[in-house]
Coordinates of C-alpha atoms in Angstrom, one line a residue:
M1 CA 0.0 0.0 0.0
L2 CA 2.7 2.5 1.0
S3 CA 5.8 2.1 -1.1
H4 CA 8.5 4.5 -2.1
P5 CA 11.8 4.1 -3.8
A6 CA 14.2 2.5 -1.4
S7 CA 16.2 5.7 -0.9
H8 CA 13.2 7.4 0.4
L9 CA 12.4 4.9 3.2
P10 CA 14.0 4.8 6.7
A11 CA 16.8 2.4 7.0
A12 CA 14.7 0.0 9.1
A13 CA 12.2 -0.2 6.3
R14 CA 14.7 -0.6 3.5
A15 CA 16.4 -3.7 5.0
P16 CA 14.1 -6.5 5.9
Q17 CA 15.1 -7.9 9.3
T18 CA 13.9 -9.4 12.6
P19 CA 14.1 -6.8 15.3
A20 CA 16.5 -7.4 18.1
V21 CA 14.7 -8.0 21.4
T22 CA 16.3 -8.2 24.9
P23 CA 13.6 -9.9 26.9
A24 CA 13.5 -9.9 30.7
A25 CA 14.7 -13.4 31.9
W26 CA 14.9 -15.3 35.1
S27 CA 16.1 -18.7 36.3
W28 CA 14.2 -21.2 38.4
E29 CA 14.4 -24.5 40.2
Q30 CA 11.7 -26.9 41.4
D31 CA 11.6 -29.8 43.8
A32 CA 10.3 -33.3 42.9
G33 CA 6.7 -32.0 43.5
H34 CA 7.3 -29.3 40.8
R35 CA 7.1 -26.6 43.5
F36 CA 9.4 -23.6 42.9
V37 CA 12.2 -23.5 45.5
R38 CA 14.3 -20.8 43.8
V39 CA 13.6 -18.0 41.4
R40 CA 16.2 -15.4 40.4
S41 CA 16.3 -12.7 37.8
A42 CA 18.9 -13.6 35.2
G43 CA 18.5 -10.8 32.7
A44 CA 16.8 -7.5 32.1
P45 CA 14.6 -6.4 35.0
T46 CA 10.9 -7.3 34.8
D47 CA 7.9 -5.6 36.4
F48 CA 6.5 -9.1 37.3
D49 CA 6.9 -10.1 41.0
L50 CA 8.5 -13.6 41.2
Q51 CA 8.3 -14.1 44.9
P52 CA 4.7 -15.3 45.1
M53 CA 5.7 -18.3 43.0
L54 CA 7.9 -19.8 45.8
G55 CA 6.4 -23.0 47.3
R56 CA 3.8 -23.3 44.5
A57 CA 3.7 -25.6 41.4
P58 CA 3.3 -23.7 38.1
W59 CA -0.4 -24.7 37.9
D60 CA -0.9 -23.3 41.4
V61 CA 0.5 -19.8 40.6
P62 CA -2.5 -17.3 40.7
G63 CA -3.4 -16.1 37.2
A64 CA -1.1 -18.5 35.3
V65 CA -2.7 -20.1 32.2
P66 CA -1.0 -22.1 29.4
V67 CA -1.3 -20.4 26.0
H68 CA -1.5 -23.7 24.2
G69 CA -3.2 -26.7 25.7
S70 CA -3.9 -27.1 29.4
W71 CA -2.0 -27.7 32.7
D72 CA -3.0 -31.4 32.4
D73 CA -1.2 -31.5 29.0
H74 CA 1.9 -29.9 30.6
R75 CA 1.9 -32.4 33.5
R76 CA 1.8 -35.3 31.0
E77 CA 4.8 -33.7 29.2
L78 CA 6.7 -33.6 32.5
A79 CA 5.9 -37.2 33.5
P80 CA 8.7 -38.8 31.5
Q81 CA 11.2 -36.5 33.3
R82 CA 12.7 -35.3 30.0
P83 CA 13.8 -31.7 29.0
F84 CA 11.2 -29.4 27.5
H85 CA 11.5 -26.2 25.5
G86 CA 9.3 -23.2 24.5
F87 CA 6.4 -23.8 26.9
V88 CA 4.5 -20.5 26.7
C89 CA 2.4 -19.4 29.7
M90 CA 0.4 -16.2 30.3
V91 CA 0.4 -14.8 33.9
E92 CA -1.9 -12.1 35.2
G93 CA -0.6 -9.6 37.7
G94 CA 2.0 -7.4 36.0
T95 CA 1.7 -3.6 36.4
H96 CA 1.1 -3.3 32.7
G97 CA -1.3 -6.1 32.3
P98 CA -0.8 -9.9 31.6
R99 CA 2.7 -11.1 30.7
Y100 CA 3.7 -13.9 28.4
F101 CA 6.7 -16.2 29.3
S102 CA 8.5 -18.8 27.2
V103 CA 9.8 -21.5 29.7
S104 CA 12.4 -24.2 29.2
G105 CA 13.7 -26.8 31.7
S106 CA 15.8 -29.9 32.3
P107 CA 15.2 -32.6 35.0
L108 CA 17.4 -32.9 38.1
F109 CA 18.5 -36.3 39.6
D110 CA 20.1 -37.0 43.0
A111 CA 23.3 -39.1 43.6
G112 CA 21.3 -42.3 43.6
G113 CA 19.7 -41.4 40.2
G114 CA 16.3 -40.5 41.7
F115 CA 14.2 -37.6 40.3
A116 CA 14.8 -34.5 42.3
G117 CA 13.0 -31.8 40.2
Y118 CA 13.5 -29.4 37.4
Q119 CA 15.6 -26.4 36.7
G120 CA 15.5 -23.9 33.9
S121 CA 14.9 -20.4 32.7
A122 CA 12.1 -18.2 31.5
R123 CA 12.1 -15.2 29.2
D124 CA 9.4 -12.5 28.8
V125 CA 8.0 -12.7 25.2
T126 CA 5.1 -10.4 25.8
P127 CA 5.9 -7.9 23.0
Q128 CA 6.2 -10.7 20.4
W129 CA 3.0 -12.3 21.5
L130 CA 1.0 -9.1 21.4
Q131 CA 2.4 -8.4 17.9
Q132 CA 1.5 -11.9 16.8
R133 CA -2.0 -11.4 18.1
K134 CA -2.4 -8.2 16.1
L135 CA -1.0 -10.0 13.1
N136 CA -3.5 -12.8 13.5
E137 CA -6.3 -10.4 13.7
A138 CA -5.1 -8.6 10.5
E139 CA -4.7 -11.9 8.7
M140 CA -8.2 -12.8 9.7
M141 CA -9.5 -9.5 8.3
L142 CA -7.6 -10.1 5.1
K143 CA -9.1 -13.6 4.8
I144 CA -12.7 -12.3 5.1
A145 CA -12.0 -9.1 3.0
P146 CA -13.0 -10.6 -0.4
T147 CA -16.4 -11.7 1.0
L148 CA -17.3 -8.2 2.2
S149 CA -18.8 -5.4 0.1
G150 CA -16.5 -2.4 -0.4
F151 CA -13.2 -4.3 0.3
G152 CA -10.2 -4.2 -2.0
A153 CA -6.9 -6.1 -1.4
W154 CA -3.3 -4.9 -1.9
S155 CA 0.3 -6.0 -1.3
V156 CA 3.8 -4.5 -1.5
D157 CA 6.9 -6.4 -2.4
L158 CA 9.7 -4.8 -0.5
A159 CA 12.4 -6.2 -2.8
T160 CA 10.9 -4.4 -5.9
S161 CA 8.9 -1.7 -4.1
R162 CA 6.0 -2.7 -6.3
L163 CA 2.4 -2.3 -5.3
S164 CA -0.2 -4.8 -6.4
S165 CA -3.9 -4.3 -5.8
T166 CA -7.3 -5.6 -6.9
N167 CA -9.5 -3.6 -9.2
K168 CA -11.8 -3.0 -6.2
A169 CA -8.9 -1.3 -4.4
L170 CA -8.2 0.9 -7.4
S171 CA -11.9 1.8 -7.7
L172 CA -12.0 3.1 -4.2
H173 CA -9.5 5.7 -5.3
Q174 CA -11.2 6.0 -8.7
A175 CA -7.8 5.1 -10.3
P176 CA -7.6 3.2 -13.6
V177 CA -6.2 -0.3 -13.8
S178 CA -3.2 1.0 -15.7
H179 CA -2.0 2.7 -12.5
Q180 CA -1.4 -0.8 -11.0
G181 CA 2.4 -0.7 -10.7
A182 CA 3.2 3.0 -10.7
M183 CA 0.8 3.7 -8.0
G184 CA 3.3 2.9 -5.3
R185 CA 5.4 5.9 -6.1
H186 CA 2.6 8.4 -5.4
I187 CA 0.5 6.5 -3.0
L188 CA 0.7 9.1 -0.2
S189 CA -0.7 11.7 -2.5
L190 CA -4.0 9.7 -2.7
Y191 CA -4.6 10.6 1.0
A192 CA -5.6 13.8 2.7
P193 CA -2.5 15.7 3.9
Q194 CA -3.5 15.6 7.6
D195 CA -3.4 11.7 7.5
R196 CA -0.3 11.1 5.5
E197 CA 2.2 11.2 8.3
R198 CA 0.2 8.8 10.5
L199 CA -0.2 6.4 7.6
L200 CA 3.5 6.5 6.7
Q201 CA 4.6 5.9 10.3
A202 CA 2.3 2.8 10.6
Y203 CA 3.6 1.4 7.3
V204 CA 7.3 2.0 8.3
A205 CA 6.7 0.2 11.7
C206 CA 5.1 -2.7 9.9
V207 CA 8.1 -3.0 7.5
A208 CA 10.7 -2.5 10.3
S209 CA 9.2 -4.8 13.0
G210 CA 6.2 -6.5 11.5
T211 CA 3.7 -4.5 13.5
P212 CA 0.3 -4.7 11.9
F213 CA -1.9 -1.7 11.5
D214 CA -5.6 -0.8 11.2
L215 CA -6.3 2.9 10.5
Q216 CA -9.3 5.0 9.4
V217 CA -8.0 7.8 7.1
R218 CA -9.4 10.2 4.4
A219 CA -8.5 9.3 0.8
L220 CA -8.7 11.6 -2.2
N221 CA -10.4 10.6 -5.5
R222 CA -9.5 12.0 -8.9
R223 CA -11.6 15.0 -8.2
R224 CA -9.7 15.6 -5.0
Q225 CA -12.8 14.9 -2.9
E226 CA -12.3 13.3 0.5
L227 CA -13.8 9.9 1.3
W228 CA -13.2 7.8 4.4
V229 CA -11.5 4.4 4.0
R230 CA -10.2 1.8 6.5
V231 CA -6.6 0.6 5.7
I232 CA -5.4 -2.7 7.2
G233 CA -1.9 -3.9 6.8
A234 CA 0.2 -6.9 8.0
A235 CA 3.8 -8.0 7.4
V236 CA 4.7 -10.9 5.1
R237 CA 7.7 -13.0 6.3
N238 CA 9.9 -15.5 4.6
P239 CA 10.8 -18.8 6.2
A240 CA 13.7 -17.2 8.1
G241 CA 11.2 -14.8 9.8
E242 CA 12.3 -11.7 7.9
V243 CA 9.8 -9.2 6.7
V244 CA 9.7 -9.3 2.9
G245 CA 6.5 -7.5 2.1
V246 CA 3.3 -6.0 3.4
Q247 CA -0.2 -7.1 2.5
G248 CA -3.5 -5.6 3.4
A249 CA -7.0 -4.3 2.4
W250 CA -8.9 -1.2 1.8
L251 CA -12.5 -0.8 3.0
D252 CA -14.8 2.0 1.9
I253 CA -16.4 3.4 5.2
D254 CA -17.4 6.8 3.8
A255 CA -21.1 6.1 4.1
S256 CA -20.9 4.8 7.6
K257 CA -18.7 7.8 8.5
T258 CA -21.1 10.2 6.9
T259 CA -24.0 8.6 8.8
A260 CA -22.0 8.7 12.0
K261 CA -21.2 12.4 11.4
A262 CA -24.9 13.1 10.7
H263 CA -25.8 11.3 14.0
R264 CA -23.2 13.4 15.9
E265 CA -24.5 16.6 14.3
H266 CA -28.1 15.6 15.1
A267 CA -27.1 14.7 18.7
H268 CA -25.3 18.1 18.9
R269 CA -28.4 19.9 17.7
M270 CA -30.5 18.0 20.2
R271 CA -28.1 18.8 23.0
T272 CA -28.1 22.5 22.0
M273 CA -31.9 22.5 21.9
L274 CA -32.2 20.7 25.3
D275 CA -29.6 23.1 26.8
S276 CA -31.7 26.1 25.6
L277 CA -34.9 24.8 27.3
T278 CA -36.1 26.7 30.3
D279 CA -37.5 23.5 31.7
G280 CA -35.2 21.1 33.4
F281 CA -34.4 17.9 31.4
M282 CA -32.5 14.8 32.3
T283 CA -32.2 11.2 31.1
L284 CA -31.7 8.0 33.1
D285 CA -30.6 4.5 32.0
R286 CA -32.2 1.3 33.3
Q287 CA -29.8 1.2 36.2
W288 CA -31.1 4.6 37.3
R289 CA -27.9 6.3 36.4
L290 CA -28.1 9.9 35.1
T291 CA -26.8 10.1 31.6
Y292 CA -27.7 13.7 30.7
V293 CA -28.6 16.9 32.5
N294 CA -29.3 20.2 30.8
A295 CA -28.4 23.7 32.0
A296 CA -31.9 24.4 33.5
A297 CA -31.8 21.1 35.5
E298 CA -28.4 22.1 36.9
Q299 CA -30.0 25.4 38.1
Y300 CA -33.1 23.8 39.5
L301 CA -31.2 21.0 41.3
D302 CA -28.4 23.3 42.4
K303 CA -25.7 20.8 41.2
P304 CA -23.4 20.9 38.2
A305 CA -23.8 18.2 35.5
G306 CA -20.4 16.9 36.4
E307 CA -21.6 15.9 39.8
L308 CA -24.7 14.2 38.4
V309 CA -24.0 12.4 35.2
G310 CA -22.9 8.8 35.8
R311 CA -24.3 8.6 39.3
E312 CA -27.4 6.8 40.5
L313 CA -30.4 9.1 40.9
W314 CA -31.2 7.7 44.4
E315 CA -27.6 8.2 45.5
V316 CA -27.7 11.9 44.5
F317 CA -31.3 12.5 45.8
P318 CA -31.9 10.0 48.6
E319 CA -34.9 12.1 49.8
A320 CA -36.8 11.1 46.6
R321 CA -37.0 7.5 47.7
G322 CA -40.5 6.4 48.8
T323 CA -42.1 9.5 47.3
V324 CA -44.3 10.1 44.3
F325 CA -41.1 10.8 42.3
E326 CA -39.8 7.2 42.8
D327 CA -43.2 5.6 42.3
T328 CA -44.0 7.5 39.1
Y329 CA -40.5 7.0 37.6
R330 CA -40.7 3.3 38.2
Q331 CA -44.1 3.1 36.6
A332 CA -42.8 5.0 33.5
M333 CA -39.8 2.7 33.2
G334 CA -41.5 -0.6 34.1
Q335 CA -44.7 -0.1 32.3
G336 CA -43.5 2.0 29.3
V337 CA -46.1 4.7 29.9
T338 CA -45.9 8.5 30.2
R339 CA -46.6 9.9 33.6
R340 CA -47.2 13.5 34.7
F341 CA -47.7 14.9 38.2
D342 CA -47.1 17.9 40.5
A343 CA -45.3 17.4 43.7
P344 CA -43.2 19.2 46.2
Y345 CA -39.5 18.4 46.9
P346 CA -38.8 19.7 50.4
P347 CA -35.0 19.5 50.3
L348 CA -35.1 22.2 47.6
G349 CA -38.2 24.0 49.0
M350 CA -39.9 23.9 45.6
W351 CA -42.9 22.4 43.8
F352 CA -42.2 20.8 40.4
R353 CA -44.4 19.9 37.5
V354 CA -42.9 16.6 36.2
S355 CA -43.3 14.6 33.0
A356 CA -41.6 11.2 32.8
F357 CA -41.3 9.6 29.3
P358 CA -40.2 6.0 28.6
S359 CA -37.3 5.6 26.2
E360 CA -35.3 2.8 24.6
H361 CA -32.6 3.1 27.2
G362 CA -34.6 4.1 30.3
I363 CA -36.6 7.3 30.9
A364 CA -36.4 11.0 30.1
V365 CA -37.7 13.4 32.7
S366 CA -38.7 17.1 32.1
F367 CA -39.6 19.3 35.0
T368 CA -40.3 23.0 35.8
D369 CA -40.7 25.1 38.9
V370 CA -44.4 25.7 39.7
T371 CA -43.8 26.9 43.3
A372 CA -45.2 30.3 42.6
A373 CA -48.3 28.9 41.0
H374 CA -48.9 26.5 43.9
E375 CA -48.3 29.2 46.5
A376 CA -50.8 31.4 44.6
H377 CA -53.3 28.5 44.5
A378 CA -52.8 28.0 48.2
R379 CA -53.4 31.7 48.9
L380 CA -56.5 31.5 46.7
L381 CA -57.9 28.6 48.6
Q382 CA -57.2 30.4 51.8
L383 CA -59.0 33.5 50.5
N384 CA -61.9 31.4 49.4
E385 CA -62.2 29.7 52.8
E386 CA -62.1 33.2 54.4
L387 CA -64.7 34.4 51.9
E388 CA -66.9 31.4 52.5
R389 CA -66.6 31.9 56.3
R390 CA -67.6 35.6 55.9
V391 CA -70.5 34.7 53.6
R392 CA -71.7 32.1 56.2
E393 CA -71.5 34.7 58.9
R394 CA -73.2 37.4 56.8
T395 CA -75.9 34.9 55.7
E396 CA -76.5 33.8 59.3
E397 CA -76.7 37.5 60.3
L398 CA -79.1 38.3 57.5
R399 CA -81.2 35.3 58.4
R400 CA -81.4 36.5 62.0
T401 CA -82.3 40.0 60.8
N402 CA -85.0 38.7 58.4
D403 CA -86.4 36.6 61.2
E404 CA -86.4 39.5 63.5
L405 CA -88.0 41.7 60.8
A406 CA -90.7 39.2 60.1
S407 CA -91.4 38.8 63.8
F408 CA -91.6 42.5 64.1
T409 CA -93.9 42.8 61.1
Q410 CA -96.2 40.2 62.5
A411 CA -96.2 41.8 66.0
V412 CA -97.0 45.3 64.5
A413 CA -99.7 43.9 62.3
H414 CA -101.4 42.1 65.2
E415 CA -101.1 45.2 67.4
L416 CA -102.6 47.4 64.7
R417 CA -105.6 45.2 64.1
E418 CA -107.2 45.9 67.5
P419 CA -107.2 49.7 67.4
L420 CA -108.3 49.6 63.7
A421 CA -111.2 47.4 64.7
G422 CA -112.1 49.9 67.5
I423 CA -111.9 52.9 65.2
S424 CA -114.1 51.2 62.6
G425 CA -116.6 50.0 65.2
F426 CA -116.9 53.4 67.0
S427 CA -117.3 55.3 63.7
R428 CA -120.1 53.0 62.6
A429 CA -121.8 53.3 66.0
A430 CA -121.6 57.1 65.8
E431 CA -123.3 57.0 62.4
D432 CA -126.0 54.6 63.7
R433 CA -126.8 56.9 66.7
L434 CA -127.4 59.8 64.4
P435 CA -130.1 58.4 62.0
G436 CA -131.7 61.8 61.6
L437 CA -128.5 63.7 61.1
Q438 CA -128.8 65.8 58.0
D439 CA -125.2 67.2 58.2
K440 CA -123.6 65.8 55.1
K441 CA -120.2 66.9 56.1
T442 CA -120.3 64.9 59.3
R443 CA -121.4 61.8 57.4
H444 CA -118.6 62.4 54.9
F445 CA -116.1 62.5 57.8
L446 CA -117.4 59.2 59.2
S447 CA -117.2 57.5 55.8
R448 CA -113.6 58.7 55.3
I449 CA -112.7 57.3 58.7
R450 CA -114.1 53.9 57.7
A451 CA -112.3 54.0 54.3
G452 CA -109.0 54.8 56.0
V453 CA -109.5 51.9 58.4
A454 CA -110.1 49.6 55.5
R455 CA -106.9 50.8 53.7
M456 CA -104.9 50.3 56.9
E457 CA -106.3 46.8 57.3
G458 CA -105.3 46.1 53.7
M459 CA -101.8 47.3 54.4
V460 CA -101.6 45.1 57.5
E461 CA -102.6 42.1 55.4
A462 CA -100.1 43.0 52.7
L463 CA -97.3 43.3 55.2
L464 CA -98.1 39.9 56.6
E465 CA -98.2 38.4 53.1
L466 CA -94.8 40.1 52.3
A467 CA -93.2 38.5 55.4
R468 CA -94.7 35.1 54.5
V469 CA -93.4 35.3 50.9
G470 CA -89.8 35.9 52.1
R471 CA -89.8 33.0 54.6
A472 CA -91.8 30.3 52.8
E473 CA -89.9 27.1 51.6
L474 CA -90.2 26.6 47.9
E475 CA -92.0 23.4 46.6
P476 CA -91.5 23.6 42.9
R477 CA -93.8 21.8 40.5
S478 CA -95.7 22.5 37.3
V479 CA -98.3 25.2 37.9
N480 CA -101.3 26.2 35.6
L481 CA -101.1 30.0 35.6
T482 CA -104.2 30.3 33.4
A483 CA -106.3 28.6 36.2
L484 CA -104.8 30.9 38.9
V485 CA -105.7 34.0 36.8
E486 CA -109.3 32.8 36.3
C487 CA -109.7 32.2 40.0
S488 CA -108.3 35.6 40.9
A489 CA -110.7 37.3 38.4
E490 CA -113.7 35.4 39.9
L491 CA -112.8 36.8 43.4
L492 CA -112.4 40.3 42.1
R493 CA -115.8 40.2 40.3
A494 CA -117.5 38.8 43.4
Q495 CA -116.2 41.8 45.4
E496 CA -117.5 44.3 42.8
P497 CA -120.4 42.6 41.0
G498 CA -121.7 45.8 39.4
R499 CA -118.4 46.9 37.8
D500 CA -117.9 46.8 34.1
A501 CA -114.6 44.9 34.0
R502 CA -113.3 41.6 32.6
V503 CA -110.1 39.6 32.6
E504 CA -108.9 37.9 29.4
V505 CA -106.3 35.1 29.9
E506 CA -104.4 33.1 27.3
P507 CA -105.1 29.4 27.7
G508 CA -102.4 26.9 28.5
L509 CA -100.1 29.2 30.5
V510 CA -97.8 26.9 32.6
A511 CA -94.7 27.6 34.7
E512 CA -92.4 25.8 37.1
G513 CA -92.6 27.1 40.7
D514 CA -94.2 27.0 44.1
A515 CA -98.0 27.0 43.7
R516 CA -98.7 29.1 46.9
L517 CA -96.3 31.8 46.0
L518 CA -97.4 31.9 42.3
R519 CA -101.0 32.4 43.5
T520 CA -99.8 35.4 45.6
L521 CA -97.9 36.7 42.5
V522 CA -101.0 36.4 40.2
D523 CA -103.4 37.8 42.9
N524 CA -101.2 40.8 43.6
L525 CA -100.5 41.8 39.9
V526 CA -104.0 41.2 38.6
G527 CA -105.5 42.8 41.8
S528 CA -103.2 45.9 41.5
V529 CA -104.2 46.5 37.9
W530 CA -107.9 45.9 38.8
K531 CA -107.8 48.5 41.6
A532 CA -105.9 50.9 39.4
G533 CA -108.7 50.9 36.8
A534 CA -111.4 51.6 39.4
G535 CA -113.6 54.6 38.5
R536 CA -113.4 53.9 34.7
E537 CA -116.5 53.0 32.8
H538 CA -114.9 49.9 31.2
T539 CA -111.8 47.9 32.1
V540 CA -110.1 45.1 30.2
I541 CA -107.2 43.2 31.8
C542 CA -105.2 40.8 29.5
V543 CA -102.8 38.1 30.8
G544 CA -100.6 36.1 28.4
R545 CA -97.1 35.2 27.2
G546 CA -94.8 37.1 24.8
A547 CA -92.7 35.7 22.0
D548 CA -89.6 35.5 24.2
G549 CA -91.5 33.4 26.8
A550 CA -92.0 36.3 29.3
F551 CA -95.5 36.6 30.9
F552 CA -97.4 39.9 30.9
V553 CA -100.4 41.5 32.8
R554 CA -101.8 44.5 30.8
D555 CA -104.8 46.9 31.2
N556 CA -106.4 49.1 28.5
A557 CA -105.9 52.5 30.1
A558 CA -103.2 54.7 31.5
V559 CA -102.4 54.3 35.2
P560 CA -99.8 57.0 35.9
D561 CA -99.5 56.6 39.7
L562 CA -99.0 52.8 39.9
V563 CA -95.2 51.9 39.7
L564 CA -93.2 48.9 40.8
P565 CA -91.2 49.6 44.0
P566 CA -87.6 49.7 42.9
D567 CA -85.9 48.9 46.3
L568 CA -87.1 46.2 48.8
S569 CA -84.2 47.1 51.1
A570 CA -86.0 50.4 52.1
P571 CA -89.5 49.2 53.3
H572 CA -90.4 52.7 54.5
G573 CA -90.6 53.8 50.9
L574 CA -93.4 51.4 50.4
L575 CA -95.6 53.3 52.8
T576 CA -94.9 56.8 51.5
V577 CA -97.2 56.8 48.5
D578 CA -100.0 59.2 47.6
G579 CA -103.6 58.5 47.9
E580 CA -104.8 54.9 48.2
S581 CA -101.9 53.0 46.8
G582 CA -100.0 52.1 50.0
G583 CA -101.4 48.6 50.1
D584 CA -100.9 48.1 46.4
A585 CA -97.2 49.1 46.7
I586 CA -96.6 46.4 49.3
A587 CA -98.5 43.9 47.2
L588 CA -96.2 44.7 44.3
A589 CA -93.2 44.3 46.6
S590 CA -94.5 40.9 47.4
A591 CA -94.8 40.2 43.7
R592 CA -91.2 41.2 43.1
R593 CA -90.0 39.0 45.9
V594 CA -91.9 35.9 44.6
V595 CA -90.3 36.4 41.1
A596 CA -86.8 36.9 42.6
R597 CA -87.1 33.7 44.7
H598 CA -87.9 31.7 41.5
G599 CA -84.8 33.1 39.7
G600 CA -86.8 35.3 37.4
R601 CA -87.1 39.1 36.8
I602 CA -90.0 41.6 36.8
W603 CA -90.4 45.0 35.2
T604 CA -93.0 47.5 33.9
E605 CA -93.6 49.1 30.5
S606 CA -96.2 51.4 29.0
G607 CA -98.8 49.6 26.9
P608 CA -99.5 50.3 23.2
Q609 CA -102.5 52.6 24.2
G610 CA -100.9 54.2 27.2
G611 CA -101.9 51.5 29.7
L612 CA -99.6 49.7 32.2
V613 CA -97.9 46.4 31.4
F614 CA -96.2 44.1 34.0
W615 CA -93.7 41.7 32.6
F616 CA -92.1 38.8 34.5
T617 CA -90.2 35.6 33.8
L618 CA -90.4 32.2 35.5
P619 CA -88.8 28.8 34.8
R620 CA -90.5 26.9 32.1
S621 CA -92.4 23.8 33.0
A622 CA -90.4 20.6 32.4

């Protein structure tokens, strides 16, 4: 592969020769049981400690193994008590790894001719054996080269400095077959400048000492484009052991190198991306060792990656054992499922939102600090609890106030009934005692007194009804409003049989609600419109439902003084109305409260002819 004119090569490469070796050597002596009784260095120093061999047979020396055969084979060789030569043994325990020794020995006999043991020498042949192993490996590669795609064979004859190669080897360099012999003079120019010196040194060492080589270098094609090739070389020796040539193979590894480079670049991009994440990210293998930690994870965990990578997770973070972290990570790895959770990690005083993803080699974990969010959530829960406590307190206070107000209303109403009855009775008695009284003004005064008493009694009843509406428990069901309106109209006509008034109601009006309270609602609205139309020649009251589902109660004339009380929180306003509308105002307040308790709304509008329209909404019947 690498061949120059002889004058251009180092002296060691120009003259084939076997390198001179001065091995470390020592002498030894054994007793009749083959136990070492004496060992002594007899040559160059060795790093192998001989003293542990004393008192032991070769097969009892720790780490001693025959290179060829077994100890049983060696014992059979010793049984005839004849000399032996070149027994090679490998012994573990040197400071630079295992050592190879070539051992030779001769039997010893006592004065009576009895066997007394062996004596001999051993020399360190480790360099030769390691070189031989590399050569064997290179020869094996050369044997299989023709069967592999992308391989080309080559050889160099040192005597002629001529390079021979297969067409496949030439094609790797895109060189024509005609370059077969001359290629040796310019072979280094076929490789990238940065690899030439390394390639030349490997070739020279192979020529000088038979050292095989296996390199990955960049070759140049005819267009001077780089492509990666694997170059393998081994020495060829003659029967005398001299290096007389070099043979080897080329392998095109450009595609695999390109793929490996693409993988490295992809891995670099992935690492760059992961390092730029604001979330912490780490990977663990199946032995729970950390294999990667990004910059954000270093910051969150308050440890540099150098202290984390390669160590077991539970060793670095022992407080995580027995927690949701360990349970969830083991589920992700054992079941191959993604798991997400929020959990605190007290040693760091932080809350983390964690996602654990199974991977081919273990699991990947991403996490971010959500301490602020959890603290805000805790504060919100605390504020909600405080608000609920205050609402309960205010509700209880309001309930007590309403109960007291209702009790007060009932007490006042009952207290007013007795004096009102007395006033009504005395005024009627006074009128009866004056049958011949012709004073019209006196009679007018007495009638006004009785009318005032009647209005006061109506107001008392309205106050009691208002209190009852506010306290009654709702019993919702489907209620026929059409029937309630017809019943209310019958009662009104019975009270004023000579009045020209009628009530027209749309059939099939149904709502969902409490029947008792809805009766109060209908009676109060229809009754208020009925009273408002008193004194007119003709009154028509219409009750129905609009296109949007809202109910209405409408009359056919303007009623300027009848308005819906706007504020139930100021009951004194209900009593400060002009004329005779005080009881009606309280009745309308009761109507508003009934609608509100059913979750609806009520309002007033002017009718198309100037009359008054009450609108209200209720839940629809199921």
